């Protein structure tokens, strides 16, 4: 049971952060279909940074510091990359879906081109490296405390600092968008930019802000994904997690709490597909592996999250509250 | 009044096609320039690559199959390029058709997989000793296409019935299809999986059951490549689609729903039906492309595909965009994209760079094309304002779609050179 919750958390965190990224862009009025590409780019740059840092033994010793720095670099990379989207969408009033699609294609192409030229392979692994005493060490940022009792173990055993960082960011950013002046202004630009402009809000600036925060979060989420879920390998793909995050954002009705709920639900379903054979329930003192004994193929469990998204969307679409002005380029003269 | 319309419209038409050509050319040029700059940048950071290699690199990419080496190699690569263009033309048509109805079909990858599964299941399970191979071929093509129609109808249904964004549904159906296809082939075991060869990730080739697309000697003509007649069927489909979209009531209704679904409902059109039909047809087209690819007879289909989606499915999007969603233009833009892709693999074989330059160039072209439409619109607005200063006569949509054809057609030709 503890194992299941730990695993669910690991899958939930990247989905949560990236869905929040989608929310920030769309609440400011820009459709960010490029979440997947931003994740890929952030993951690639973050992995590259970690790899280069770990050439210095000091950073192999201080694993957690390296992890934090790599996350920071990934977020910066995501923010920079998202400027491509915001520039075309805001300044040039381009089609946001097409621009986002272009970014989704561009990110893996850049990542793989560079990886293959410099590392002559199709993926970038955060390899073993020597620490100050000369022993080889794996990358690995897990916090281990198995002496804390069940509740403590859920959060502090086999845990990643990225989990705490992401949870903290989530709280801060949720408060920011609802309780601060800037947050209110940002939201107003996604609903009715002309009305916002009429009271002196700089719509263009707000939209740049929303998309850049979005890019930073998506880049961060991408790096967290490869560092915690995908064994530290940047391969120019994140298995469609960016698109799943987009669906979670819609499921969560463009609101932080809904997104958190959706991320937990789909994090759970997603991790079920990976670890279903290892889940056991003690009955009469014996561990019974219910799901494994059902003998359903792995594909069945893989299908569940996607089918669930469809069912949920079919039922909730009536109450959907998408930002009214999302996807529409801001035109000062329009009414 | 009547007399004043044709000349002024002809003027707009002429300029519109000129604008389209110019915009597409700028996008392509932009993509190539950025690709070249990236290569140059790489030479700065990688010590073992010289600057001269960046220059020869971009020439190799641009050359496509022509940078393949000997005349025999060039013919061989050319034949394969043309054959591989077939599924891409059809996924491009799929995306273009949906775009014409205002829908973004990002689900062509899933529809493609379903089509491949349908075609493979039928072509490998009906023994050609009982049923003539030609009939099996037709049945397999139909089965694949039909599965794609059903698969494409799902996002259409969700959009029409629940007004759920089709992008999300398409992406979900992509991954569902990927898992279903893997599941089906896994559970049928070695009935379909090629266990004879050491690699067991692939389905048996349809030629093992005697089913293969007619080649009419084209494969020989192109130095033993995979070339068959499917390219010509795809071109025919594109022409038919062009006629449907521009010369029939049904096509007009589809486009009207794309322009404004509320107005078309007000005009008495069944916009829900049109949305579902458009997506179903789009699904059928993408699936048909997959069926052509599988039924070639000599192709490997990787069945364990639950973690990856076929690239041809997604590349239908750039193909359609580059062709301004014009079916005839799609033929040329698909061949152009494959041309660049073949150039990319030649680049990987001949220099220290690798094949990922091609998707990079294509992505940049799409990035530029996302705002090239805007420049076109601005030019158009300025021109119509100047021309119709006295009679306010807006150019209506259907004739305006005409020039796009010529434009995409033209620019594709220029690319070919």
XYZ file of C-alpha atoms in Angstrom:
752
model
C 0.000 0.000 0.000
C 2.747 2.436 0.925
C 4.527 1.395 -2.226
C 1.452 2.183 -4.300
C 1.055 5.649 -2.781
C 4.747 6.406 -3.244
C 4.586 5.378 -6.883
C 1.383 7.328 -7.462
C 3.054 10.455 -6.096
C 5.988 10.001 -8.441
C 3.714 9.860 -11.478
C 1.457 12.624 -10.185
C 4.080 15.334 -9.699
C 5.127 15.871 -13.322
C 1.496 15.737 -14.453
C 0.542 18.262 -11.768
C 3.270 20.731 -12.640
C 2.746 20.477 -16.394
C -1.034 20.750 -16.119
C -0.482 23.870 -14.005
C 1.794 25.105 -16.780
C -1.050 24.666 -19.247
C -3.373 26.530 -16.903
C -1.091 29.549 -16.645
C -0.851 29.928 -20.411
C -4.521 29.409 -21.096
C -5.692 31.623 -18.242
C -3.718 34.435 -19.891
C -5.372 33.629 -23.210
C -2.738 31.572 -25.029
C -3.461 27.940 -25.928
C -0.326 26.011 -25.053
C -0.505 22.784 -27.013
C 3.301 22.743 -26.927
C 3.455 21.343 -23.375
C 4.844 18.081 -24.690
C 7.572 19.853 -26.659
C 8.420 22.108 -23.722
C 8.749 19.056 -21.493
C 11.047 17.380 -24.008
C 13.195 20.484 -24.295
C 13.374 21.025 -20.539
C 14.204 17.377 -19.982
C 16.971 17.477 -22.576
C 18.613 20.662 -21.309
C 18.220 19.589 -17.683
C 19.816 16.215 -18.378
C 22.636 17.912 -20.283
C 23.226 20.259 -17.352
C 23.246 17.399 -14.846
C 25.638 15.447 -17.053
C 28.053 18.368 -17.337
C 27.829 19.230 -13.632
C 28.552 15.649 -12.687
C 31.883 15.841 -14.496
C 32.963 17.717 -11.382
C 33.259 15.328 -8.420
C 31.877 17.962 -6.048
C 28.493 17.735 -7.755
C 28.522 13.942 -7.623
C 28.969 14.182 -3.863
C 26.167 16.682 -3.538
C 23.501 14.863 -5.483
C 20.579 16.923 -4.257
C 22.282 20.204 -5.136
C 22.925 18.914 -8.667
C 19.305 17.878 -8.933
C 18.121 21.326 -7.848
C 20.469 23.085 -10.257
C 19.401 20.845 -13.136
C 15.755 21.561 -12.359
C 16.511 25.265 -12.384
C 18.263 24.997 -15.742
C 15.386 22.931 -17.143
C 12.874 25.557 -16.042
C 14.959 28.320 -17.606
C 15.233 26.337 -20.828
C 11.485 25.786 -20.912
C 10.863 29.497 -20.340
C 13.240 30.466 -23.140
C 11.795 27.905 -25.540
C 8.262 29.082 -24.783
C 9.257 32.558 -26.006
C 9.097 31.103 -29.515
C 5.437 30.359 -28.910
C 4.581 33.606 -27.154
C 6.407 35.705 -29.741
C 4.488 34.150 -32.638
C 1.188 34.029 -30.766
C 1.296 37.485 -29.152
C 3.417 39.704 -31.420
C 2.649 38.068 -34.747
C -0.894 36.962 -33.844
C -0.173 33.544 -35.322
C -2.369 30.485 -35.077
C -1.528 29.199 -31.593
C -2.345 25.569 -32.295
C -0.076 25.464 -35.333
C 2.691 27.336 -33.519
C 2.406 24.886 -30.633
C 2.486 21.929 -33.002
C 5.643 23.331 -34.565
C 7.254 23.528 -31.119
C 6.202 19.968 -30.401
C 8.059 18.876 -33.528
C 10.982 21.208 -33.020
C 11.877 20.110 -29.483
C 12.594 16.431 -30.193
C 14.381 17.356 -33.439
C 16.748 19.787 -31.690
C 17.297 17.458 -28.750
C 18.030 14.394 -30.867
C 20.156 16.320 -33.375
C 22.423 17.607 -30.623
C 22.478 14.372 -28.655
C 23.466 12.386 -31.716
C 26.165 14.799 -32.861
C 27.860 14.983 -29.472
C 27.104 11.595 -27.931
C 26.591 9.463 -31.078
C 23.475 7.792 -29.712
C 19.763 8.448 -29.698
C 19.340 9.173 -26.013
C 21.078 11.039 -23.245
C 21.619 9.079 -20.059
C 22.805 10.637 -16.834
C 25.728 8.275 -16.507
C 27.712 7.064 -13.546
C 30.377 9.482 -12.453
C 33.252 9.522 -9.994
C 32.853 11.408 -6.721
C 35.635 13.121 -4.748
C 36.890 9.835 -3.331
C 36.997 8.309 -6.798
C 34.165 5.811 -6.445
C 31.684 5.619 -9.279
C 28.198 6.721 -8.380
C 24.894 6.448 -10.189
C 22.742 9.446 -10.678
C 19.929 9.111 -8.209
C 18.309 11.642 -6.010
C 16.208 9.493 -3.738
C 15.832 10.346 -0.087
C 15.827 7.162 1.972
C 14.302 7.035 5.449
C 12.601 3.727 6.113
C 12.464 4.238 9.881
C 9.703 6.809 10.028
C 6.537 4.732 10.360
C 3.916 4.358 7.638
C 2.900 8.032 7.240
C 6.447 9.303 7.376
C 7.557 6.705 4.879
C 4.961 7.776 2.331
C 6.533 11.205 2.120
C 10.148 10.802 3.186
C 11.187 7.333 2.112
C 12.215 6.765 -1.517
C 11.127 10.361 -2.066
C 12.546 13.030 -4.333
C 13.137 16.647 -3.408
C 11.399 17.499 -6.672
C 8.181 16.295 -5.057
C 8.453 18.851 -2.270
C 9.592 21.569 -4.621
C 6.698 20.901 -6.985
C 4.154 20.745 -4.188
C 5.463 24.059 -2.831
C 5.389 25.658 -6.270
C 1.863 24.419 -6.762
C 0.653 26.085 -3.567
C 2.485 29.340 -4.282
C 1.293 29.558 -7.874
C -2.288 28.692 -6.965
C -2.329 31.534 -4.462
C -0.565 33.810 -6.918
C -3.154 33.452 -9.663
C -6.132 33.873 -7.320
C -5.018 36.196 -4.532
C -2.657 38.708 -6.088
C -3.251 41.728 -8.268
C -1.058 40.357 -11.058
C -2.879 37.031 -10.930
C -6.233 38.739 -11.320
C -4.926 40.806 -14.207
C -3.506 37.726 -15.878
C -6.833 35.937 -15.605
C -8.731 38.916 -16.973
C -6.594 38.809 -20.128
C -7.787 35.274 -20.755
C -11.430 36.233 -20.361
C -11.816 39.613 -21.988
C -8.536 41.263 -22.983
C -10.214 44.378 -24.400
C -12.004 45.023 -21.102
C -8.733 44.418 -19.287
C -6.955 46.886 -21.550
C -9.668 49.473 -20.962
C -8.730 49.613 -17.281
C -5.047 49.993 -18.078
C -3.802 46.417 -17.959
C -0.976 45.647 -20.358
C -2.490 42.606 -22.106
C 0.620 41.810 -24.105
C 2.799 41.811 -20.996
C 0.348 39.656 -19.064
C 0.185 37.114 -21.872
C 3.976 36.995 -22.089
C 4.045 36.467 -18.328
C 1.502 33.642 -18.449
C 3.223 31.821 -21.303
C 6.687 32.213 -19.803
C 5.586 30.853 -16.431
C 3.942 28.069 -18.385
C 7.139 27.322 -20.279
C 9.238 27.301 -17.109
C 6.834 24.937 -15.354
C 6.599 22.609 -18.347
C 10.391 22.497 -18.704
C 10.701 21.760 -14.990
C 8.002 19.093 -15.248
C 9.825 17.503 -18.159
C 13.037 17.215 -16.216
C 11.247 15.884 -13.135
C 9.586 13.316 -15.390
C 12.822 11.939 -16.798
C 14.664 12.121 -13.472
C 11.999 10.332 -11.458
C 9.889 8.260 -13.855
C 12.060 7.596 -16.909
C 15.328 6.487 -15.240
C 17.217 9.667 -16.013
C 17.109 9.217 -19.763
C 16.288 12.069 -22.139
C 15.262 10.441 -25.398
C 13.394 13.159 -27.270
C 10.029 11.917 -26.060
C 8.032 11.972 -22.853
C 5.488 9.286 -23.813
C 2.691 11.773 -24.395
C 2.759 13.059 -20.802
C 2.415 16.657 -21.996
C -0.797 15.839 -23.802
C -2.114 13.911 -20.821
C -1.371 16.998 -18.708
C -3.345 19.073 -21.190
C -6.284 16.721 -20.737
C -5.914 16.952 -16.956
C -6.042 20.734 -17.202
C -9.343 20.522 -19.084
C -10.562 17.886 -16.630
C -9.637 20.219 -13.779
C -11.637 22.988 -15.421
C -8.631 25.330 -15.617
C -8.573 25.532 -11.780
C -5.679 24.502 -9.502
C -7.699 22.278 -7.170
C -9.378 20.449 -10.009
C -5.999 20.011 -11.644
C -4.554 18.571 -8.432
C -7.413 16.098 -8.232
C -7.045 15.160 -11.892
C -3.283 14.764 -11.600
C -3.692 12.458 -8.600
C -6.318 10.379 -10.379
C -4.352 10.023 -13.594
C -1.062 9.652 -11.765
C -2.632 6.715 -9.972
C -4.051 5.183 -13.159
C -0.800 5.721 -15.029
C 1.285 4.091 -12.304
C -1.175 1.217 -12.103
C -0.200 0.297 -15.663
C 3.435 0.072 -14.639
C 3.281 -1.648 -11.278
C -0.005 -3.563 -11.336
C 1.812 -6.885 -11.070
C 3.557 -5.785 -7.862
C 0.480 -4.689 -5.934
C -0.393 -7.033 -3.125
C -3.063 -7.030 -0.460
C -2.532 -9.059 2.721
C -5.402 -11.520 3.236
C -5.151 -13.960 6.173
C -1.517 -13.101 6.568
C -0.692 -13.903 2.965
C 0.161 -11.431 0.237
C -2.343 -11.801 -2.558
C -1.434 -10.269 -5.894
C -4.945 -9.548 -7.119
C -4.197 -7.680 -10.324
C -1.410 -9.970 -11.388
C -3.587 -13.024 -10.843
C -6.348 -11.521 -13.002
C -3.943 -12.174 -15.857
C -5.005 -9.185 -17.936
C -2.331 -7.913 -20.337
C -0.384 -4.775 -19.522
C -2.089 -3.019 -22.440
C -5.375 -3.127 -20.598
C -3.980 -1.099 -17.693
C -2.247 1.260 -20.109
C -5.581 1.955 -21.760
C -7.409 2.886 -18.586
C -6.159 6.478 -18.118
C -6.928 7.423 -21.711
C -10.380 5.861 -21.698
C -11.020 7.503 -18.339
C -10.171 10.916 -19.811
C -12.707 10.387 -22.589
C -15.466 9.269 -20.244
C -14.829 12.092 -17.811
C -14.725 14.715 -20.563
C -17.981 13.419 -22.049
C -19.725 13.844 -18.720
C -18.155 17.105 -17.593
C -18.085 19.002 -20.883
C -21.387 20.678 -20.076
C -19.908 22.477 -17.080
C -16.623 23.249 -18.802
C -15.311 26.713 -18.062
C -12.558 27.389 -20.579
C -11.103 30.912 -20.543
C -13.293 32.820 -22.994
C -10.539 34.521 -24.966
C -8.115 31.609 -25.217
C -6.713 31.011 -28.661
C -7.901 34.367 -29.972
C -5.061 36.759 -30.818
C -5.436 40.026 -28.957
C -6.790 42.734 -31.197
C -7.008 46.138 -29.564
C -9.771 47.311 -31.875
C -12.050 44.281 -31.501
C -15.096 44.509 -29.299
C -22.860 45.970 -60.610
C -22.616 42.472 -62.059
C -20.090 43.561 -64.617
C -17.731 45.033 -62.090
C -17.344 41.755 -60.161
C -15.359 39.454 -62.501
C -12.413 41.743 -63.295
C -11.924 42.849 -59.692
C -12.180 39.252 -58.488
C -9.742 38.076 -61.100
C -7.294 40.642 -59.793
C -7.715 39.338 -56.261
C -7.345 35.764 -57.473
C -4.135 36.474 -59.236
C -2.632 38.222 -56.287
C -3.911 35.647 -53.815
C -2.086 32.847 -55.568
C 0.993 35.021 -55.829
C 0.711 35.695 -52.103
C 0.335 31.998 -51.302
C 3.343 31.051 -53.364
C 5.379 33.798 -51.801
C 4.322 32.893 -48.264
C 5.042 29.170 -48.704
C 8.374 29.927 -50.338
C 9.333 32.260 -47.516
C 8.456 29.535 -45.004
C 10.537 26.935 -46.827
C 13.421 29.324 -47.274
C 13.184 30.254 -43.595
C 13.256 26.593 -42.623
C 16.311 25.936 -44.753
C 18.139 29.010 -43.464
C 17.483 28.057 -39.847
C 18.513 24.477 -40.585
C 21.727 25.760 -42.103
C 22.394 28.070 -39.161
C 21.909 25.155 -36.771
C 24.415 23.095 -38.764
C 26.859 26.018 -38.683
C 26.359 26.400 -34.953
C 27.043 22.713 -34.454
C 30.353 23.016 -36.322
C 31.402 25.683 -33.829
C 30.803 23.400 -30.854
C 31.827 20.055 -32.296
C 35.590 20.031 -32.902
C 35.565 17.189 -35.408
C 33.148 18.842 -37.847
C 34.464 21.479 -40.230
C 32.539 24.565 -41.332
C 32.662 23.364 -44.924
C 30.656 20.334 -43.846
C 27.751 22.578 -42.876
C 27.632 23.927 -46.428
C 27.795 20.522 -48.070
C 25.335 19.255 -45.455
C 22.536 21.618 -46.356
C 23.112 20.860 -50.050
C 22.811 17.136 -49.344
C 19.546 17.647 -47.434
C 18.142 19.824 -50.186
C 19.213 17.309 -52.811
C 17.052 14.569 -51.309
C 17.431 11.348 -53.295
C 19.663 13.136 -55.817
C 22.442 13.291 -53.243
C 22.329 9.493 -53.033
C 25.413 8.733 -55.126
C 25.408 6.679 -58.327
C 22.566 6.798 -60.874
C 21.383 3.417 -59.627
C 21.272 4.642 -56.016
C 19.429 7.775 -57.044
C 16.780 5.773 -58.895
C 16.451 3.384 -55.964
C 16.088 6.187 -53.422
C 13.687 8.005 -55.708
C 11.444 4.938 -55.996
C 11.396 4.440 -52.237
C 10.739 8.132 -51.691
C 7.742 8.046 -54.014
C 6.427 4.885 -52.390
C 6.846 6.320 -48.894
C 5.061 9.475 -49.989
C 1.844 7.494 -50.476
C 0.875 7.132 -46.797
C 2.042 10.688 -46.165
C -0.170 12.060 -48.945
C -3.137 10.277 -47.398
C -2.472 11.400 -43.812
C -1.926 14.888 -45.231
C -5.294 14.688 -46.988
C -6.799 13.457 -43.729
C -5.549 16.488 -41.803
C -6.418 18.856 -44.662
C -9.996 17.572 -44.902
C -10.539 18.039 -41.172
C -8.984 21.536 -41.339
C -11.463 22.428 -44.069
C -14.231 21.707 -41.562
C -12.434 23.701 -38.892
C -11.214 20.605 -37.046
C -7.648 19.801 -36.061
C -7.085 16.103 -36.722
C -4.031 15.363 -34.598
C -5.345 11.793 -34.359
C -4.136 10.634 -37.759
C -1.473 8.533 -36.022
C -4.071 6.426 -34.218
C -6.233 6.159 -37.318
C -3.131 5.083 -39.215
C -2.445 2.309 -36.696
C -6.025 1.062 -36.832
C -5.853 1.018 -40.626
C -2.632 -0.957 -40.558
C -4.154 -3.449 -38.144
C -7.311 -3.909 -40.226
C -5.381 -4.374 -43.458
C -2.898 -6.799 -41.906
C -5.482 -8.916 -40.112
C -7.535 -9.403 -43.274
C -4.687 -9.814 -45.733
C -2.930 -12.404 -43.584
C -5.919 -14.452 -42.431
C -7.757 -15.082 -45.712
C -5.800 -17.819 -47.508
C -5.056 -16.825 -51.097
C -5.408 -20.484 -52.077
C -9.168 -20.096 -51.566
C -9.804 -16.455 -52.450
C -7.902 -14.727 -55.282
C -5.141 -12.458 -54.011
C -6.598 -9.420 -55.776
C -9.891 -9.828 -53.896
C -8.028 -10.243 -50.605
C -6.077 -7.072 -51.397
C -9.289 -5.118 -51.956
C -10.930 -6.586 -48.839
C -7.887 -5.751 -46.739
C -7.824 -2.178 -48.039
C -11.516 -1.812 -47.271
C -11.157 -3.351 -43.799
C -8.306 -1.024 -42.896
C -10.119 2.022 -44.224
C -13.316 1.084 -42.428
C -11.542 0.713 -39.081
C -10.035 4.141 -39.652
C -13.460 5.589 -40.451
C -14.789 4.241 -37.157
C -11.737 5.454 -35.262
C -11.946 8.920 -36.770
C -15.656 9.116 -36.020
C -14.957 8.938 -32.267
C -13.413 12.431 -31.935
C -16.054 13.695 -34.359
C -18.795 12.263 -32.186
C -17.310 13.716 -28.999
C -16.980 17.101 -30.677
C -20.482 17.110 -32.124
C -22.348 15.523 -29.232
C -20.471 16.760 -26.141
C -18.516 19.656 -27.676
C -15.295 18.228 -26.269
C -12.204 19.680 -27.948
C -11.237 17.279 -30.735
C -7.523 17.752 -30.060
C -7.764 16.082 -26.663
C -9.968 13.255 -27.893
C -7.680 12.664 -30.872
C -4.637 12.396 -28.621
C -6.412 9.999 -26.288
C -7.614 7.840 -29.196
C -4.038 7.783 -30.532
C -2.734 6.121 -27.394
C -5.771 3.896 -27.089
C -5.208 2.702 -30.664
C -1.518 2.091 -29.987
C -2.386 -0.122 -27.015
C -5.230 -1.924 -28.778
C -3.058 -2.761 -31.782
C -0.300 -4.127 -29.545
C -2.853 -6.045 -27.515
C -4.533 -7.640 -30.537
C -1.292 -8.794 -32.126
C 0.136 -9.942 -28.792
C -2.908 -12.066 -28.067
C -3.001 -13.658 -31.518
C 0.608 -14.709 -31.071
C 2.518 -16.224 -33.978
C -0.488 -16.296 -36.284
C 0.549 -12.859 -37.463
C 3.881 -12.163 -35.845
C 6.912 -12.934 -37.960
C 8.604 -15.608 -35.862
C 10.530 -17.041 -38.795
C 13.028 -14.215 -38.693
C 15.113 -13.494 -35.633
C 13.446 -10.152 -34.986
C 10.016 -10.841 -33.544
C 8.841 -7.261 -33.248
C 7.268 -7.331 -36.660
C 4.181 -8.699 -38.341
C 4.631 -11.057 -41.273
C 4.898 -9.362 -44.630
C 1.681 -9.594 -46.603
C 3.642 -11.040 -49.533
C 3.964 -14.227 -47.436
C 0.271 -14.735 -48.172
C 0.725 -13.680 -51.790
C -0.929 -10.310 -51.218
C 0.938 -7.335 -52.653
C 0.059 -4.127 -54.442
C 0.536 -4.330 -58.217
C 3.794 -2.759 -59.321
C 3.362 -2.838 -63.130
C 7.137 -3.012 -63.351
C 7.592 0.254 -61.474
C 9.803 -1.465 -58.907
C 12.101 -2.598 -61.714
C 12.057 0.841 -63.291
C 13.230 2.325 -59.983
C 16.124 -0.084 -59.500
C 14.454 -2.641 -57.262
C 12.823 -0.199 -54.867
C 9.430 -0.653 -53.163
C 7.631 1.535 -55.705
C 4.130 0.335 -56.615
C 0.947 1.790 -58.053
C -0.422 2.977 -54.697
C 1.047 6.449 -55.313
C -1.217 6.875 -58.319
C -4.265 5.718 -56.384
C -3.382 8.261 -53.676
C -3.120 11.008 -56.296
C -6.498 9.966 -57.671
C -7.984 10.142 -54.169
C -6.548 13.638 -53.769
C -8.175 14.770 -57.016
C -11.511 13.252 -56.005
C -11.289 14.981 -52.641
C -10.534 18.263 -54.373
C -13.637 17.880 -56.523
C -15.788 16.923 -53.529
C -14.608 19.903 -51.506
C -14.901 22.475 -54.256
C -17.594 21.234 -56.622
C -20.265 19.507 -54.512
C -22.918 20.585 -52.027
C -21.526 18.198 -49.461
C -18.074 19.730 -49.727
C -19.516 23.200 -49.494
C -21.408 22.222 -46.345
C -18.237 20.825 -44.775
C -16.386 24.056 -45.442
C -19.318 26.184 -44.327
C -19.274 24.367 -40.978
C -15.581 25.142 -40.762
C -16.097 28.840 -41.370
C -18.976 29.276 -38.952
C -20.904 26.373 -37.534
C -23.614 28.562 -36.051
C -24.266 30.265 -39.372
C -24.354 26.929 -41.182
C -26.821 25.568 -38.648
C -28.917 28.677 -39.164
C -28.784 28.018 -42.910
C -30.329 24.601 -42.306
C -27.228 22.411 -42.408
C -26.819 19.568 -39.954
C -23.531 20.715 -38.462
C -23.268 17.812 -36.010
C -23.559 15.314 -38.845
C -21.017 17.246 -40.888
C -18.475 17.283 -38.054
C -18.786 13.531 -37.503
C -18.651 12.799 -41.246
C -15.637 15.002 -41.754
C -13.683 13.317 -38.956
C -14.802 9.842 -40.091
C -13.646 10.519 -43.640
C -10.399 11.961 -42.324
C -9.908 8.786 -40.300
C -10.599 6.674 -43.364
C -8.017 8.566 -45.403
C -5.269 8.168 -42.798
C -6.096 4.477 -42.380
C -6.115 3.977 -46.138
C -2.574 5.355 -46.225
C -1.491 2.791 -43.649
C -3.211 0.025 -45.594
C -1.325 0.984 -48.770
C 1.921 0.903 -46.853
C 1.273 -2.534 -45.334
C -0.199 -4.062 -48.501
C 2.927 -3.188 -50.474
C 3.882 -6.695 -49.444
C 7.482 -6.121 -48.502
C 7.056 -3.848 -45.472
C 7.665 -4.662 -41.817
C 5.030 -3.463 -39.385
C 6.206 -3.109 -35.791
C 3.350 -4.447 -33.720
C 4.646 -3.679 -30.209
C 3.860 -0.027 -30.673
C 2.229 0.964 -27.385
C 4.936 3.489 -26.525
C 5.405 5.056 -29.949
C 3.093 6.508 -32.564
C 3.840 6.379 -36.297
C 5.626 9.485 -37.552
C 3.614 9.545 -40.775
C 0.515 10.218 -38.712
C 1.908 13.429 -37.245
C 3.696 14.475 -40.412
C 0.307 14.733 -42.076
C -0.039 18.009 -40.153
C 2.941 19.808 -41.768
C 1.975 18.330 -45.131
C -1.516 19.803 -44.900
C -0.327 23.149 -43.536
C 2.307 23.607 -46.209
C -0.335 22.934 -48.850
C -2.782 25.451 -47.323
C -5.117 22.461 -46.855
C -5.563 22.090 -50.575
C -5.820 18.404 -51.630
C -3.824 18.897 -54.825
C -1.160 20.844 -52.956
C -0.924 17.987 -50.441
C 0.483 15.695 -53.148
C 3.414 18.025 -53.716
C 4.038 18.979 -50.109
C 4.078 15.297 -49.060
C 6.648 14.480 -51.735
C 8.650 17.541 -50.719
C 8.696 16.455 -47.077
C 9.847 12.952 -48.011
C 12.417 14.537 -50.305
C 13.904 16.429 -47.362
C 13.672 13.310 -45.183
C 15.605 11.210 -47.708
C 18.107 14.069 -47.867
C 18.413 13.797 -44.093
C 19.280 10.113 -44.193
C 21.830 10.770 -46.936
C 23.276 13.451 -44.687
C 23.611 10.945 -41.850
C 25.296 8.456 -44.163
C 27.745 10.911 -45.720
C 28.668 13.437 -42.995
C 29.075 13.713 -39.233
C 25.604 15.220 -38.975
C 22.514 13.090 -38.609
C 19.022 12.592 -39.955
C 17.344 14.767 -37.312
C 18.174 17.841 -39.373
C 15.163 17.064 -41.602
C 12.491 17.104 -38.875
C 14.132 20.269 -37.561
C 13.802 21.993 -40.929
C 10.222 20.766 -41.289
C 9.334 21.998 -37.794
C 10.773 25.437 -38.533
C 8.820 25.596 -41.808
C 5.638 24.882 -39.857
C 6.555 27.475 -37.256
C 6.907 30.085 -39.970
C 3.737 28.955 -41.697
C 1.788 29.564 -38.481
C 2.070 33.285 -39.133
C 2.503 33.336 -42.898
C -1.266 33.088 -43.174
C -1.496 36.279 -41.205
C 0.791 38.145 -43.567
C -1.315 36.881 -46.452
C -4.469 38.114 -44.748
C -2.958 41.519 -44.085
C -1.920 41.863 -47.706
C -5.356 40.730 -48.827
C -7.114 43.201 -46.547
C -5.025 46.084 -47.770
C -5.583 45.133 -51.395
C -9.328 44.574 -51.193
C -9.665 47.851 -49.321
C -7.902 49.668 -52.127
C -9.824 47.860 -54.855
C -13.277 48.016 -53.376
C -13.114 51.527 -52.086
C -16.447 52.287 -53.783
C -18.374 48.978 -54.128
C -18.043 47.006 -50.899
C -17.810 43.582 -52.517
C -16.073 40.997 -50.323
C -14.544 38.045 -52.079
C -16.608 35.033 -51.052
C -14.892 31.912 -49.637
C -15.327 29.263 -52.360
C -13.625 31.184 -55.186
C -10.958 32.257 -52.738
C -10.187 28.586 -52.121
C -9.467 28.173 -55.820
C -6.272 30.176 -55.929
C -4.877 28.269 -52.982
C -4.834 25.219 -55.172
C -2.808 26.893 -57.840
C -0.566 28.386 -55.228
C 0.212 25.226 -53.326
C 0.553 23.485 -56.649
C 3.006 26.019 -57.915
C 5.148 26.277 -54.837
C 5.334 22.521 -54.578
C 6.634 22.505 -58.133
C 9.266 25.062 -57.342
C 10.308 22.927 -54.405
C 10.703 19.949 -56.649
C 13.314 21.660 -58.750
